[in-house]
Amino acid sequence: MVEGVLEDRVLMVLPFMILLLPLAGFVVLCLFGDAIRRHGESRGAGILACVTVLGSFGLSVWSVIRLLALVGGKDGLRFSQPYLGFEWMEAGGFRVPMSLLVDALSGVMILVVTGVGGLIHVYSLGYMSHDEDNVRYFSYLNLFTFFMLLLVLGGNLPLMFVGWEGVGLCSYLLIGFWFKKKSASDAGKKAFIVNRIGDAGLILGMVLAYHAFGSLDLVEIADNAGSLAPEGLGEMGVVTAVCLLLFVGACGKSAQIPLHVWLPDAMEGPTPVSALIHAATMVTAGVYMVARLAPLFVLSQTAMLVVASVGAATAFMAATIALVQTDIKRVLAYSTVSQLGYMFLACGVGAFGIAVFHLFTHAFFKALLFLGSGSVIHALSGEQDMRRMGGLRKYIPWTFATFLVGTLAIAGIPPLSGFYSKDAILAGALGKHGNVFFVIGLVTALLTAFYMARLLFMTFFGKYWGTEQHIHESPPSMLGPLVILAVGSAVGGFVDIPHFVQPVFRLPAHEEGHHVWLPWVAFFTAVAGMAVAYYLYVLYTEVPARLASRMRGLYRVLERKYGFDDLFNWIASRGVVQGSRDLLWAGLDSAVIDAAVNGTGTVFRSLARGARTLQTGLVRGYALVMLGGAVAIVTYLLWAP
């Protein structure tokens, strides 16, 4: 009995400890950062940040293990336990408790956030060792981790929203970390502004959800969704409206069309920041929210079709843009946008567990690829243009070996993790909506294999095209996380994530057709993409330039990223800046408000000028006026009837 009570108390405390450890690291670094910097112990700041996040990872593992052991049995994954701390807000009938929710879905997320995030912290020890502001850097990393954990552990939408906004703030701070560089500060502002557009939809969605359902608790919404009436395709009821508004927020955070423009520019931050934002944390928030509210989304055929369509379009569009990028980090950035589109495609066809599966595998190989690119950049003293690389496999063999694993994983080569999660997404899309999404997914898989092989061959094969310099392998603090992530990328596909998280969705298991031919089609598609890249960038390296010249129009469209940046710049310059100047300033402020204020002053000035003629200051004049007044009164009295 006592043991059971103690176990319950431990489970009550664990989520708060997981959450507060990174926050404690941030507070310590903020309070004592200057002293640490003055004493030249900046490496100690990084070690402290790493210890807090890795400690949080250890507690996350313990928490998930204990919960599984607690519930046990065949339905051992069917738990959904809110951990109540205290009342956060209460006004009339509106109340928001400080509740942390640990179940299979949030359990996967906290393991990814703290596990992959912890490896990125360790990697940063070597990568940022020579940066004079690394105390500030590690404090931001810890704060980012805290807010991301709050986002995935929050038991209600308002608490999730605090974490949602917190990671937005931290992304601004980290992307613009080297704020003295204009491109970095501009990229940070761009990320902040674009995410605010999406957040407006999220806020409206929460307001409408509370008005319609009377609750913002995630468990209550999921449990009560079954009592709501489903809404057909084209039917715009309250469920569809709530889902579409929430999905606007997901598009902003997870970089989906048309709010994807901030993510490629986020490359201006330090490379570990790119890995943290792109792989394990911020950009997966939108996918997590849609998956968390799966019981609500499946009630609206319109919302599901919109989610799948936006995901498929984003996956294909970003993959085509990645074909022409020459910056090693930008190729990976557009790859992230494309892979997030894959996840939303899976959600849109009802395969929520598979979407989380791809989120899980993507965290490993995308973190590996970003950190591997950082190792390449470190070896070349800051060079990021792949046209100035080549032949690096003999100079940095460990980086090459791990990068090769990540490339094969994202391309979908078995038995690496990306093969299983991508194949599952294609299987989920097969037979849905006339197989349109399946075809788009398969073509995108072909493009993914091609542009990732292109990156690999341009960077590590052929002749070195850069300037003569000392090319050096990364230190163990950077190579260690690469090796661990390579192992995760290799074996992550064997973890049965879809079965693990399925009970959270309160839905029947997703029906997939067992087509023997599908894995072979996916495999040969990946091989074909890599083979074409080998032909163009290893065997006949002069061919790509000729193709680009012949298809200059298409090449130009891809270089300009389909004009999305140009469109937003036009909207900002013409619609916001010029519109504010012509309409609000010249039209409203000057012509109406200033004219009204100045006109009022003119009227009273005229009245005062007339009144001033009566106020002469001469006593004789005043006496004469008084006499005239007296005569007028007497005359009136004498002649009045």
XYZ file of C-alpha atoms in Angstrom:
641
model
C 0.000 0.000 0.000
C 2.732 2.439 1.032
C 4.787 1.436 -2.000
C 1.851 2.174 -4.313
C 1.280 5.602 -2.759
C 4.976 6.400 -3.038
C 4.973 5.285 -6.669
C 1.990 7.556 -7.400
C 3.756 10.498 -5.783
C 6.896 9.857 -7.809
C 4.836 9.811 -10.987
C 3.187 13.073 -9.930
C 6.553 14.777 -9.401
C 8.488 13.418 -12.385
C 6.849 15.558 -15.116
C 7.507 18.741 -13.161
C 11.142 17.728 -12.655
C 11.489 16.973 -16.377
C 10.093 20.409 -17.140
C 11.926 22.467 -14.534
C 15.481 21.118 -14.908
C 16.204 23.031 -18.173
C 14.522 26.108 -16.670
C 16.802 25.855 -13.646
C 19.822 25.772 -15.967
C 18.569 28.890 -17.734
C 18.035 30.741 -14.433
C 21.515 29.857 -13.140
C 23.172 30.948 -16.387
C 21.220 34.211 -16.365
C 22.104 35.028 -12.746
C 25.743 33.976 -12.835
C 26.567 34.255 -16.548
C 28.644 37.411 -16.150
C 30.663 35.878 -13.312
C 31.241 32.719 -15.360
C 32.392 34.798 -18.320
C 34.723 36.970 -16.197
C 36.436 33.927 -14.723
C 36.908 32.338 -18.135
C 34.756 29.320 -17.225
C 32.465 29.549 -20.245
C 32.877 25.819 -20.921
C 31.333 25.237 -17.515
C 28.206 27.012 -18.733
C 27.902 24.528 -21.576
C 28.448 21.573 -19.242
C 25.744 22.871 -16.902
C 23.306 23.252 -19.805
C 24.095 19.726 -21.009
C 23.686 18.199 -17.539
C 20.240 19.751 -17.044
C 18.888 18.558 -20.409
C 20.430 15.092 -20.180
C 19.084 14.848 -16.621
C 15.668 15.718 -17.990
C 16.123 12.967 -20.602
C 16.921 10.418 -17.895
C 13.801 11.409 -15.980
C 11.768 11.200 -19.195
C 12.920 7.624 -19.747
C 12.102 6.760 -16.143
C 8.683 8.415 -16.357
C 7.638 6.494 -19.474
C 8.964 3.191 -18.114
C 7.183 3.630 -14.781
C 3.902 4.531 -16.448
C 4.066 1.465 -18.682
C 4.860 -0.685 -15.682
C 2.049 0.918 -13.676
C -0.747 0.260 -16.131
C 0.570 -3.046 -17.501
C -1.540 -5.639 -19.268
C -2.556 -5.990 -22.902
C -3.940 -2.455 -22.942
C -0.866 -1.115 -21.211
C -0.538 1.709 -23.688
C -4.044 2.950 -22.987
C -3.251 5.501 -20.351
C -3.819 9.221 -20.313
C -2.852 10.674 -16.959
C -3.042 14.413 -16.245
C -0.728 15.610 -13.486
C -2.433 18.457 -11.623
C -0.287 21.042 -9.908
C -2.388 24.120 -9.089
C -5.038 26.378 -10.549
C -3.427 28.701 -13.073
C -6.393 30.869 -14.091
C -9.941 31.056 -12.771
C -12.539 33.631 -13.789
C -16.212 32.777 -13.394
C -16.756 29.447 -15.075
C -13.443 29.636 -16.956
C -10.634 27.758 -15.277
C -7.250 26.615 -16.486
C -5.368 24.205 -14.203
C -1.598 23.850 -14.293
C -1.743 20.281 -15.563
C 0.950 18.265 -17.280
C -0.191 15.392 -19.462
C 2.002 12.308 -19.844
C 0.741 9.609 -22.174
C 2.185 7.643 -25.073
C 2.190 10.647 -27.420
C 3.749 13.173 -25.063
C 6.072 10.399 -23.867
C 7.492 10.008 -27.379
C 7.815 13.773 -27.688
C 9.676 14.346 -24.409
C 12.087 11.528 -25.268
C 12.780 13.160 -28.644
C 13.053 16.696 -27.254
C 15.364 15.836 -24.373
C 17.261 12.996 -26.089
C 18.038 14.594 -29.437
C 18.110 18.031 -27.811
C 20.639 16.782 -25.268
C 22.921 15.481 -28.032
C 22.698 18.878 -29.735
C 23.713 20.509 -26.442
C 26.747 18.214 -26.216
C 27.646 18.901 -29.852
C 27.502 22.635 -29.108
C 30.295 22.257 -26.548
C 32.754 21.814 -29.405
C 31.020 23.861 -32.077
C 30.605 27.008 -29.945
C 33.745 26.630 -27.852
C 35.415 29.671 -29.412
C 32.376 31.941 -29.375
C 32.715 34.693 -26.783
C 28.955 34.707 -26.149
C 28.476 30.995 -25.575
C 27.090 31.579 -22.051
C 24.194 33.481 -23.599
C 23.916 30.780 -26.259
C 23.562 27.914 -23.772
C 21.082 29.872 -21.664
C 18.908 30.294 -24.756
C 19.187 26.568 -25.538
C 18.016 25.668 -22.035
C 15.105 28.106 -22.220
C 14.137 26.723 -25.643
C 14.097 23.182 -24.261
C 11.946 24.247 -21.300
C 9.314 25.880 -23.507
C 9.244 22.933 -25.913
C 8.705 20.545 -23.015
C 5.919 22.783 -21.728
C 4.336 22.699 -25.189
C 4.247 18.899 -25.388
C 3.440 18.288 -21.714
C 0.750 20.962 -21.370
C -2.556 19.330 -20.501
C -4.701 22.101 -21.993
C -4.545 24.460 -24.956
C -3.668 27.650 -22.983
C -0.717 25.930 -21.308
C 0.361 24.499 -24.648
C 0.077 28.003 -26.084
C 2.520 29.380 -23.501
C 5.088 26.831 -24.648
C 4.105 27.543 -28.265
C 4.865 31.258 -27.867
C 7.948 30.524 -25.787
C 9.643 28.492 -28.508
C 8.718 31.285 -30.936
C 10.513 33.786 -28.725
C 13.550 31.533 -28.308
C 13.719 30.874 -32.048
C 13.935 34.635 -32.571
C 16.768 34.860 -30.031
C 18.685 31.872 -31.422
C 18.235 32.538 -35.145
C 19.416 36.100 -34.558
C 22.090 35.009 -32.080
C 24.819 36.713 -34.129
C 22.711 39.868 -34.159
C 25.556 42.093 -35.366
C 25.163 40.387 -38.757
C 22.210 42.009 -40.539
C 21.116 38.829 -42.317
C 20.884 37.020 -38.957
C 18.856 39.757 -37.252
C 16.557 40.006 -40.293
C 16.030 36.232 -40.285
C 15.136 36.291 -36.597
C 12.567 39.032 -37.162
C 11.143 37.214 -40.173
C 10.652 34.026 -38.163
C 9.010 35.966 -35.341
C 6.605 37.888 -37.591
C 5.551 34.940 -39.773
C 4.875 32.824 -36.699
C 2.694 35.586 -35.256
C 0.474 35.301 -38.338
C -0.050 31.622 -37.670
C -0.522 32.235 -33.952
C -3.441 34.573 -34.684
C -5.279 31.597 -36.190
C -4.369 29.448 -33.198
C -5.762 32.029 -30.744
C -9.009 32.348 -32.686
C -9.257 28.552 -32.829
C -8.884 28.281 -29.040
C -11.521 30.984 -28.454
C -13.979 29.270 -30.798
C -13.213 25.859 -29.278
C -14.033 27.088 -25.778
C -17.198 28.786 -27.029
C -18.319 25.626 -28.830
C -17.130 22.849 -26.492
C -16.946 24.606 -23.118
C -13.463 23.261 -22.394
C -9.860 23.692 -23.469
C -8.594 20.583 -21.698
C -6.979 18.258 -24.235
C -8.232 15.059 -22.618
C -11.795 16.379 -22.323
C -11.840 17.530 -25.956
C -10.586 14.131 -27.127
C -13.006 12.200 -24.899
C -16.041 14.293 -25.852
C -15.297 14.513 -29.588
C -17.177 11.276 -30.177
C -20.447 12.924 -29.114
C -20.153 15.607 -31.824
C -21.767 15.232 -35.228
C -19.340 14.573 -38.118
C -19.177 17.236 -40.836
C -19.010 16.239 -44.486
C -16.847 17.580 -47.275
C -17.649 21.230 -47.952
C -19.675 21.568 -44.771
C -18.432 24.536 -42.706
C -19.626 23.804 -39.193
C -18.057 24.715 -35.887
C -15.778 21.642 -35.819
C -14.405 22.451 -39.272
C -13.906 26.100 -38.328
C -12.023 25.182 -35.137
C -9.818 22.652 -36.938
C -8.961 25.002 -39.809
C -8.093 27.865 -37.445
C -5.876 25.594 -35.358
C -4.272 24.307 -38.551
C -3.335 27.895 -39.492
C -1.260 27.969 -36.313
C 0.254 24.599 -37.220
C 1.193 25.914 -40.679
C 3.079 28.817 -39.107
C 5.000 26.759 -36.588
C 5.633 23.766 -38.872
C 6.447 25.837 -41.979
C 3.690 24.808 -44.368
C 2.508 26.733 -47.447
C 2.232 29.725 -47.415
C 3.865 30.336 -44.012
C 6.979 28.285 -44.775
C 9.166 31.228 -45.793
C 10.785 31.751 -42.401
C 12.362 28.318 -42.041
C 15.050 28.437 -44.782
C 16.222 31.830 -43.490
C 16.558 30.326 -40.011
C 19.871 28.931 -41.289
C 21.468 32.240 -40.257
C 21.712 30.960 -36.696
C 24.488 28.642 -35.466
C 24.251 25.166 -37.011
C 23.289 23.403 -33.735
C 20.361 25.833 -33.532
C 19.293 24.733 -37.007
C 19.379 21.120 -35.836
C 17.410 21.946 -32.690
C 14.710 23.904 -34.532
C 14.480 21.609 -37.575
C 14.819 18.181 -36.027
C 13.700 17.786 -32.462
C 11.647 20.732 -31.357
C 9.921 23.746 -32.804
C 8.858 22.683 -36.284
C 7.282 19.463 -35.038
C 4.940 21.397 -32.740
C 2.266 21.793 -35.418
C 2.308 18.078 -36.250
C 2.081 17.256 -32.546
C -0.935 19.546 -32.056
C -2.847 18.081 -35.016
C -2.069 14.552 -33.836
C -3.054 15.423 -30.269
C -6.457 16.679 -31.493
C -6.947 13.787 -33.941
C -10.375 12.854 -32.502
C -11.566 16.355 -33.394
C -9.948 16.592 -36.829
C -11.386 13.284 -38.067
C -14.902 14.674 -37.575
C -14.347 17.141 -40.415
C -13.742 15.767 -43.895
C -12.991 19.286 -45.098
C -10.302 19.867 -42.482
C -8.712 16.479 -43.171
C -8.598 17.165 -46.912
C -7.071 20.610 -46.314
C -4.404 19.133 -44.018
C -3.500 16.435 -46.561
C -3.529 18.851 -49.513
C -1.360 21.460 -47.820
C 1.038 18.762 -46.628
C 1.354 17.160 -50.072
C 1.786 20.505 -51.836
C 4.415 21.623 -49.323
C 6.312 18.340 -49.562
C 6.526 18.514 -53.344
C 7.228 22.245 -53.582
C 10.047 22.236 -51.016
C 11.636 19.155 -52.608
C 11.795 20.882 -56.000
C 13.355 24.024 -54.492
C 15.997 21.896 -52.752
C 17.132 20.623 -56.189
C 18.847 23.927 -57.044
C 20.183 25.072 -53.669
C 23.955 25.362 -53.318
C 24.200 26.215 -49.609
C 24.536 22.934 -47.699
C 22.298 24.104 -44.854
C 19.590 25.462 -47.164
C 19.282 22.102 -48.910
C 18.603 20.562 -45.517
C 16.234 23.406 -44.601
C 13.990 22.782 -47.600
C 14.288 19.076 -46.890
C 12.814 19.743 -43.449
C 9.906 21.692 -44.954
C 9.287 18.771 -47.320
C 9.428 16.126 -44.588
C 7.011 18.111 -42.433
C 4.676 18.108 -45.426
C 4.939 14.306 -45.414
C 3.850 14.262 -41.768
C 0.813 16.450 -42.438
C -0.039 14.306 -45.457
C -0.123 11.298 -43.142
C -2.345 13.183 -40.671
C -4.683 14.253 -43.466
C -5.311 10.673 -44.592
C -5.985 9.584 -41.012
C -2.608 7.913 -40.352
C -1.799 9.927 -37.220
C 0.351 7.219 -35.666
C 2.417 7.000 -38.845
C 2.865 10.794 -38.829
C 4.300 10.555 -35.298
C 6.454 7.621 -36.470
C 7.965 9.773 -39.210
C 8.397 12.608 -36.719
C 10.372 10.184 -34.530
C 12.644 8.853 -37.282
C 13.047 12.312 -38.826
C 14.349 13.658 -35.506
C 17.316 11.267 -35.710
C 18.378 11.564 -39.325
C 17.669 15.275 -39.700
C 19.573 16.147 -36.520
C 22.389 13.926 -37.811
C 22.419 15.694 -41.189
C 22.396 19.183 -39.722
C 25.089 18.411 -37.192
C 27.035 16.643 -39.962
C 26.808 19.773 -42.093
C 28.046 21.717 -39.085
C 31.020 19.376 -38.897
C 31.721 20.048 -42.580
C 31.441 23.810 -42.046
C 33.707 23.537 -38.991
C 36.268 21.609 -41.039
C 36.224 24.255 -43.781
C 36.384 27.231 -41.385
C 32.884 28.473 -42.130
C 32.409 27.551 -45.812
C 28.812 26.548 -46.675
C 28.754 26.630 -50.499
C 28.805 23.063 -51.843
C 30.390 24.300 -55.089
C 33.551 25.009 -53.092
C 33.630 21.579 -51.477
C 34.182 18.097 -52.894
C 36.429 15.175 -52.013
C 36.042 15.697 -48.265
C 35.510 12.030 -47.402
C 39.274 11.447 -47.206
C 39.783 14.472 -44.934
C 36.877 13.976 -42.496
C 36.049 10.242 -42.645
C 33.972 10.091 -39.450
C 31.786 12.965 -40.582
C 31.399 11.328 -44.006
C 30.453 7.933 -42.573
C 27.764 9.352 -40.290
C 26.497 11.738 -42.974
C 26.174 8.795 -45.369
C 23.937 6.992 -42.864
C 21.718 10.070 -42.532
C 21.499 10.488 -46.295
C 20.521 6.858 -46.873
C 17.951 7.087 -44.063
C 16.180 10.158 -45.404
C 16.332 8.770 -48.944
C 14.457 5.678 -47.765
C 17.050 2.942 -48.217
C 16.311 -0.194 -46.126
C 16.870 -1.174 -43.411
C 17.418 2.390 -42.187
C 14.661 4.204 -40.305
C 13.443 6.524 -43.063
C 12.486 3.572 -45.255
C 9.923 2.255 -42.777
C 8.250 5.560 -41.904
C 8.117 6.787 -45.532
C 6.813 3.444 -46.759
C 4.117 3.593 -44.087
C 3.060 7.086 -45.226
C 2.837 5.941 -48.843
C 0.813 2.907 -47.761
C -1.514 5.170 -45.797
C -2.054 7.445 -48.801
C -2.610 4.561 -51.231
C -6.228 4.315 -52.288
C -7.200 7.676 -50.760
C -8.590 10.522 -52.900
C -7.932 8.745 -56.169
C -4.295 7.976 -55.265
C -3.350 11.623 -55.933
C -1.558 11.934 -52.594
C 0.190 8.601 -53.114
C 1.597 9.752 -56.467
C 2.725 13.097 -55.015
C 4.364 11.290 -52.103
C 6.170 8.858 -54.393
C 7.446 11.634 -56.687
C 8.583 13.598 -53.647
C 10.450 10.522 -52.402
C 12.250 10.350 -55.755
C 13.205 14.038 -55.528
C 14.333 13.612 -51.918
C 16.690 10.784 -52.816
C 18.060 12.833 -55.709
C 18.771 16.117 -53.908
C 20.213 14.390 -50.832
C 22.522 12.269 -53.016
C 23.439 15.457 -54.881
C 24.421 17.055 -51.568
C 26.450 13.982 -50.573
C 28.314 13.745 -53.887
C 29.029 17.483 -54.218
C 30.378 17.602 -50.670
C 32.307 14.383 -50.203
C 33.116 13.015 -53.699
C 35.171 14.177 -56.635
C 37.739 16.952 -56.492
C 38.085 19.502 -53.727
C 37.164 22.902 -55.219
C 37.841 25.147 -52.248
C 40.843 27.271 -51.401
C 43.843 25.666 -49.782
C 43.380 25.496 -46.029
C 43.807 23.184 -43.083
C 40.851 20.787 -43.293
C 40.392 19.036 -39.970
C 38.055 16.497 -38.422
C 35.753 17.672 -35.644
C 36.585 17.078 -31.955
C 35.090 14.122 -30.027
C 32.422 16.341 -28.432
C 31.009 16.846 -31.944
C 31.660 13.384 -33.373
C 30.133 11.544 -30.402
C 26.591 12.893 -30.979
C 26.989 12.170 -34.705
C 27.740 8.505 -34.031
C 24.827 8.149 -31.579
C 22.418 9.822 -34.019
C 23.698 7.577 -36.818
C 22.833 4.537 -34.699
C 19.385 6.006 -34.025
C 18.899 6.668 -37.736
C 19.779 3.059 -38.464
C 17.604 1.299 -35.890
C 14.826 3.848 -35.185
C 12.564 2.290 -37.783
C 12.299 -0.912 -35.741
C 10.493 0.874 -32.889
C 6.749 0.309 -33.262
C 5.727 3.932 -32.692
C 2.344 3.696 -34.509
C 1.128 0.912 -32.201
C 2.587 2.699 -29.168
C 0.706 5.983 -29.706
C -2.503 4.687 -31.355
C -4.606 4.485 -28.152
C -4.078 8.211 -27.537
C -6.111 9.090 -30.621
C -9.259 7.265 -29.407
C -9.603 5.998 -32.977
C -9.526 2.563 -34.618
C -6.106 1.523 -35.869
C -5.374 2.967 -39.294
C -6.141 0.474 -42.019
C -3.232 -0.033 -44.403
C -3.248 -2.190 -47.467
C -0.560 -4.862 -47.291
C 0.833 -4.560 -50.787
C 3.895 -6.697 -51.313
C 4.984 -4.515 -54.215
C 4.904 -1.194 -52.335
C 8.180 -1.539 -50.364
C 9.927 -2.567 -53.582
C 8.525 0.445 -55.431
C 9.641 2.754 -52.614
C 13.098 1.158 -52.571
C 13.672 1.349 -56.335
C 12.380 4.932 -56.365
C 15.044 5.895 -53.824
C 17.744 3.994 -55.702
C 16.708 5.632 -58.987
C 16.964 9.116 -57.468
C 20.420 8.431 -56.057
C 21.575 6.794 -59.312
C 20.610 9.863 -61.349
C 22.453 12.083 -58.886
C 25.545 9.869 -59.170
C 25.377 10.091 -62.951
C 25.125 13.895 -62.915
C 27.437 14.849 -60.058
C 30.102 12.139 -60.113
C 30.346 10.648 -63.608
C 29.376 13.563 -65.863
C 29.710 16.718 -63.800
C 29.363 19.038 -66.818
C 25.792 17.878 -67.545
C 23.995 19.774 -64.700
C 25.216 23.135 -66.016
C 23.963 22.300 -69.511
C 20.592 21.191 -68.174
C 20.274 24.376 -66.124
C 21.036 26.434 -69.231
C 18.467 24.602 -71.353
C 15.755 24.829 -68.678
C 16.620 28.321 -67.561
C 13.011 29.338 -67.042
C 12.206 26.464 -64.703
C 15.576 26.822 -62.993
C 14.846 30.499 -62.368
C 11.450 29.704 -60.845
C 13.058 27.236 -58.450
C 15.860 29.652 -57.608
C 13.280 32.308 -56.747
C 11.409 29.742 -54.610
C 8.195 30.063 -56.619
C 8.086 33.765 -55.784
C 6.809 33.375 -52.224
C 9.489 35.659 -50.792
C 8.890 38.191 -53.563
C 5.153 38.075 -52.855
C 5.579 38.642 -49.132
C 8.111 41.417 -49.747
C 5.624 43.069 -52.118
C 2.844 42.739 -49.555
C 5.095 44.175 -46.855
C 6.458 47.050 -48.954
C 3.310 47.934 -50.917
C 0.534 46.750 -48.667
C 1.981 47.551 -45.254
C 4.600 50.282 -45.703
C 3.214 52.195 -48.693
C -0.393 51.507 -47.692
C 0.285 52.824 -44.206
C 1.965 55.901 -45.650
C -0.665 56.714 -48.285
C -3.850 55.573 -46.567
C -3.224 55.835 -42.842
C -0.720 58.699 -42.691
C -1.578 60.903 -45.670
C -5.220 59.862 -45.998
C -6.376 59.416 -42.404
C -3.826 61.011 -40.088
C -3.004 64.138 -42.097
C -6.223 64.655 -44.061
C -8.741 63.766 -41.336
C -7.272 63.746 -37.833
C -4.747 66.574 -38.303
C -7.300 68.579 -40.330
C -9.898 68.189 -37.583
C -7.467 69.227 -34.855
C -6.071 72.138 -36.878
C -9.580 73.195 -37.978
C -10.753 73.289 -34.369
C -7.805 75.489 -33.503
C -8.566 77.819 -36.435
C -12.209 78.244 -35.368
C -11.349 79.126 -31.803
C -8.558 81.432 -32.943
C -11.103 83.341 -35.058
C -13.542 83.537 -32.157
C -10.772 84.751 -29.889
C -9.768 87.400 -32.451
C -13.359 88.709 -32.490
C -13.599 88.669 -28.723
C -10.298 90.500 -28.464
C -11.849 93.606 -30.085
C -14.158 93.892 -27.093
C -11.393 93.551 -24.543
C -9.579 96.882 -25.179
C -8.481 97.603 -21.613
C -9.757 101.261 -21.756
C -12.038 102.321 -18.827
C -13.712 104.995 -20.932
C -14.751 102.425 -23.457
C -16.171 100.131 -20.796
C -18.092 103.109 -19.235
C -19.514 104.064 -22.615
C -20.706 100.484 -23.187
C -22.317 100.426 -19.740
C -24.054 103.765 -20.449
C -25.334 102.450 -23.767
C -26.661 99.374 -22.035
C -28.425 101.436 -19.379
C -30.024 103.669 -22.030
C -31.219 100.612 -23.912
C -32.822 99.124 -20.791
C -34.565 102.377 -19.832
C -35.836 102.791 -23.372
C -37.230 99.286 -23.330
C -38.980 99.878 -19.987
C -40.513 103.166 -21.150
C -41.747 101.875 -24.444
C -42.723 98.374 -23.427
C -46.516 97.818 -23.492
